[in-house]
Amino acid sequence: MLLSLSEMTGQRAPLPADPAEHPLRASLARGDRGHARAQPALLHLLRAREQALLSEAVIAQIAGLIADMAGQVCRVAGPGAGPPDALEERLLADDSLRNHCLALVIEWLLALRLEEQQGLDPVLAPALQSLVTAADGAGGDLPMRALAAQARFAQSQRRMTLPLADLPAELFHIALLSGRGPGQREAAPAEDQLRASYDEGETRLALFGRLASAGGDADLLSVENAGIALWLTAVAARSGQSRQRIAFAAADPHLGRLLLTLRAAGLAPAEAERQALLLNPDAELPRGLHDIGTREAAQWLAEAGE
């Protein structure tokens, strides 16, 4: 095989002078294009009833979560919800609910990957264990409540269930509205009761959000220390990107968006690359992260949009 001049001299080829041609921007664009193309494909596969189309783990898991939510809504709404298949279709057609399910499934599959490859417990990561121990006896039960929520999440994912009460408020409202029949404005008594008992502050994502804000000296930008759940939340808080979008980026073999997000969160280039490869061991790192500052990374992400 012929060697290039850079390989023979041990020097890297120079990066293009035009920022628009930077390898990281190209990787970011490729990943975003793939994500955009995947959305209609995902909806098509989830609507398909042939078992062959549901053989992929992600598709089957999302379908299970949607079906479970539809069953819960049916029980709450009563006869007004209509046939379960029609309710599943209404839930499935909502982009925000479907993407929320996708992000949760990706998070869980990443947790299983880290357990297999790094021996990282999908429920009790080192940082969470330290926070629980530090809070023990100090009157702060937030880490323990977050731990309990993560244990419930793991159990729910294994069972392909998604409790309505663990949805963010906007999605909780959308899911319950989907159970009302045409022209039905009044909620069924069971829906009123569920709404009265709902507390967004006790959902898993809200608990982890508060935990990340109060994490103290814990290294929450290290996925092998924080665990995927707390890591996603901490990276979102420090980068300005949504937790959901970071989950998508973490599963994308085009690492541009993930690397720029980690850089915007404040990680040094070498550590950002190491974290990205922990999540995508077989991916190829795009060049040039060492030339990008945190502000520039944030600017590029803002220009690319969600």
XYZ file of C-alpha atoms in Angstrom:
306
model
C 0.000 0.000 0.000
C 1.315 3.461 -0.886
C 1.821 5.840 2.044
C 0.864 9.501 1.914
C 3.404 12.196 2.681
C 1.757 12.847 6.059
C 1.954 9.153 6.959
C 5.605 8.902 5.935
C 6.606 12.005 7.896
C 4.325 11.308 10.865
C 2.563 14.650 10.314
C -1.142 15.182 9.904
C -2.477 16.699 6.705
C -3.341 20.382 7.230
C -6.932 21.254 7.987
C -8.785 23.387 5.418
C -8.587 27.123 5.944
C -12.319 27.551 5.317
C -14.258 26.667 8.526
C -17.160 25.481 6.377
C -14.947 22.655 5.064
C -13.702 21.539 8.490
C -13.917 17.722 9.004
C -15.954 18.176 12.181
C -18.524 20.307 10.376
C -18.750 17.679 7.651
C -19.258 14.967 10.278
C -21.888 17.091 12.046
C -23.760 17.605 8.771
C -23.629 13.905 7.830
C -24.936 12.874 11.224
C -27.757 15.422 11.145
C -28.779 14.376 7.641
C -28.910 10.762 8.775
C -30.997 11.709 11.809
C -33.450 13.660 9.632
C -33.804 10.757 7.184
C -34.329 8.301 10.033
C -37.468 10.012 11.356
C -39.895 9.117 8.520
C -38.261 5.694 8.243
C -38.821 5.083 11.952
C -42.471 6.089 11.680
C -42.922 3.773 8.686
C -41.371 0.806 10.484
C -43.385 1.374 13.638
C -46.602 1.551 11.632
C -45.783 -1.702 9.851
C -47.375 -4.801 11.335
C -45.108 -7.419 9.726
C -43.011 -9.018 12.439
C -39.947 -8.977 10.157
C -39.949 -5.215 10.186
C -40.005 -5.199 13.977
C -36.975 -7.438 14.390
C -34.603 -4.589 15.215
C -34.252 -4.036 18.966
C -34.901 -0.291 18.811
C -38.048 -0.601 16.692
C -39.482 -3.370 18.853
C -38.706 -1.490 22.065
C -40.337 1.753 20.889
C -43.387 -0.146 19.652
C -43.670 -1.743 23.080
C -43.486 1.602 24.879
C -46.136 3.134 22.614
C -48.446 0.140 23.107
C -47.992 0.324 26.873
C -48.839 4.039 26.950
C -51.899 3.389 24.790
C -53.085 0.759 27.266
C -52.682 3.151 30.181
C -54.556 5.920 28.362
C -57.371 3.495 27.494
C -57.774 2.560 31.151
C -57.854 6.202 32.195
C -60.093 7.505 29.401
C -62.608 4.664 29.352
C -64.842 4.087 26.305
C -64.074 7.561 24.903
C -60.568 6.471 23.933
C -61.854 4.307 21.100
C -60.117 1.152 19.793
C -56.607 0.547 21.193
C -55.116 0.337 17.681
C -56.449 3.779 16.816
C -55.069 5.200 20.064
C -51.657 3.658 19.386
C -51.677 5.316 15.988
C -52.482 8.721 17.498
C -49.638 8.380 19.997
C -47.286 7.125 17.319
C -48.090 10.031 15.012
C -46.982 12.589 17.607
C -43.355 13.494 16.856
C -42.579 14.616 20.395
C -43.830 11.395 22.009
C -42.173 9.183 19.413
C -38.825 10.968 19.752
C -39.050 10.832 23.533
C -39.478 7.064 23.343
C -36.609 6.801 20.884
C -34.296 8.774 23.189
C -35.216 6.575 26.172
C -34.583 3.394 24.200
C -31.225 4.681 22.969
C -30.291 5.617 26.541
C -31.151 2.137 27.754
C -29.270 0.371 24.959
C -26.227 2.553 25.646
C -26.488 1.625 29.332
C -26.492 -2.060 28.386
C -23.514 -1.537 26.083
C -21.557 0.182 28.845
C -22.470 -2.625 31.233
C -21.211 -5.238 28.791
C -18.045 -3.426 27.702
C -17.108 -1.419 30.804
C -18.812 -3.349 33.611
C -20.859 -0.235 34.470
C -24.040 -0.945 36.430
C -26.992 0.554 34.489
C -28.635 1.659 37.748
C -25.955 2.423 40.326
C -23.021 4.199 38.663
C -20.024 5.272 40.819
C -21.006 8.971 40.916
C -24.574 8.175 41.950
C -23.333 5.785 44.608
C -21.033 8.511 45.965
C -23.867 11.042 46.011
C -26.157 8.602 47.830
C -23.446 7.850 50.405
C -22.641 11.527 50.921
C -26.306 12.375 51.458
C -26.915 9.498 53.845
C -27.894 10.926 57.211
C -27.587 14.510 56.006
C -31.295 14.912 55.360
C -30.886 15.078 51.579
C -32.855 12.286 49.943
C -32.573 13.545 46.347
C -29.831 11.047 45.337
C -31.824 8.150 46.806
C -34.986 9.241 44.979
C -33.009 9.538 41.739
C -31.561 6.068 42.323
C -35.044 4.632 42.894
C -36.284 6.344 39.718
C -33.382 4.884 37.727
C -34.126 1.415 39.092
C -37.768 1.802 38.002
C -36.590 3.000 34.567
C -34.392 -0.085 34.129
C -37.254 -2.361 35.154
C -39.663 -0.554 32.826
C -37.321 -0.800 29.850
C -36.856 -4.514 30.423
C -40.641 -4.898 30.459
C -41.182 -2.473 27.541
C -43.348 -0.200 29.667
C -43.419 3.554 30.163
C -45.517 4.925 33.055
C -47.472 8.016 32.052
C -46.569 9.643 35.366
C -42.876 9.613 34.376
C -43.425 11.663 31.217
C -42.434 15.340 31.117
C -45.463 17.566 31.708
C -46.007 18.514 28.063
C -45.933 14.888 26.908
C -48.083 13.760 29.843
C -50.727 16.259 28.688
C -50.457 15.158 25.036
C -50.806 11.481 25.948
C -53.926 12.047 28.045
C -55.540 14.271 25.415
C -55.066 11.508 22.854
C -57.582 9.404 24.783
C -60.449 11.852 24.375
C -62.952 11.217 21.616
C -63.844 13.724 18.867
C -65.364 16.827 20.415
C -64.854 15.524 23.959
C -63.683 18.391 26.127
C -64.327 17.063 29.599
C -61.849 14.667 31.142
C -62.979 11.340 32.525
C -62.861 11.067 36.357
C -59.841 8.740 36.179
C -57.986 11.286 34.051
C -58.732 14.022 36.585
C -57.392 11.818 39.370
C -54.208 11.037 37.426
C -53.629 14.707 36.669
C -54.146 15.622 40.318
C -51.540 13.098 41.449
C -48.974 13.970 38.746
C -45.813 15.724 39.919
C -43.284 16.566 37.212
C -40.669 17.295 39.861
C -40.682 13.613 40.812
C -40.157 12.285 37.293
C -36.820 10.608 36.630
C -35.591 13.303 34.254
C -36.470 16.093 36.684
C -34.742 14.311 39.578
C -31.595 13.794 37.532
C -31.728 17.411 36.420
C -31.674 18.577 40.028
C -29.017 16.037 40.898
C -26.762 17.246 38.078
C -27.157 20.831 39.273
C -26.242 19.826 42.829
C -23.564 17.331 41.863
C -20.806 19.169 43.695
C -17.338 17.885 42.854
C -18.544 14.673 41.197
C -17.151 14.166 37.686
C -20.429 13.998 35.808
C -18.926 14.516 32.333
C -17.218 11.131 32.556
C -19.734 8.539 31.402
C -17.925 5.682 33.147
C -18.239 7.580 36.414
C -21.657 9.222 36.050
C -23.477 6.474 34.184
C -25.357 7.258 30.988
C -28.449 8.750 32.687
C -26.648 11.325 34.811
C -24.036 11.902 32.095
C -26.667 12.829 29.490
C -28.278 15.240 31.937
C -24.982 16.877 32.939
C -23.760 17.249 29.350
C -27.095 18.820 28.388
C -26.906 21.301 31.271
C -23.345 22.352 30.440
C -23.552 22.399 26.649
C -26.939 24.041 26.120
C -28.077 21.121 23.947
C -31.199 19.114 24.713
C -30.755 15.830 26.557
C -32.758 14.061 23.867
C -30.556 15.354 21.049
C -27.424 14.329 22.937
C -28.812 10.791 23.286
C -29.313 10.667 19.521
C -25.777 11.979 18.963
C -24.309 9.434 21.386
C -25.654 6.598 19.235
C -24.599 8.186 15.922
C -21.429 6.756 14.322
C -20.869 10.193 12.789
C -19.293 11.667 15.895
C -19.251 15.314 14.849
C -22.248 16.449 16.871
C -21.252 14.468 19.950
C -17.661 15.749 19.901
C -18.755 19.353 19.448
C -21.333 18.959 22.232
C -18.729 17.588 24.630
C -16.345 20.382 23.655
C -19.094 22.968 24.229
C -19.705 21.375 27.638
C -16.105 22.169 28.537
C -14.292 18.872 28.017
C -10.732 19.031 26.708
C -10.431 17.693 23.134
C -8.602 14.483 24.077
C -11.138 13.659 26.807
C -14.066 14.454 24.496
C -12.662 12.017 21.942
C -12.165 9.359 24.614
C -15.751 9.737 25.836
C -17.103 9.530 22.283
C -15.200 6.297 21.635
C -16.472 4.763 24.882
C -19.988 5.145 23.475
C -19.083 4.282 19.864
C -15.999 2.037 20.014
C -16.062 1.204 16.300
C -16.565 4.759 15.032
C -13.885 6.754 13.246
C -12.943 10.043 14.878
C -13.132 13.071 12.587
C -10.026 15.243 12.718
C -9.740 18.772 13.993
C -11.328 18.867 17.440
C -8.081 20.162 18.969
C -8.481 23.317 16.876
C -11.999 24.066 18.170
C -12.649 26.098 21.317
C -15.697 25.745 23.521
C -17.337 28.907 22.169
C -16.728 27.901 18.568
C -18.166 24.437 19.229
C -21.285 25.994 20.771
C -21.602 28.369 17.816
C -21.393 25.565 15.265
C -24.041 23.580 17.118
C -26.310 26.628 17.274
C -25.915 27.168 13.541
C -26.723 23.508 12.829
C -29.846 23.608 15.006
C -31.503 20.682 16.766
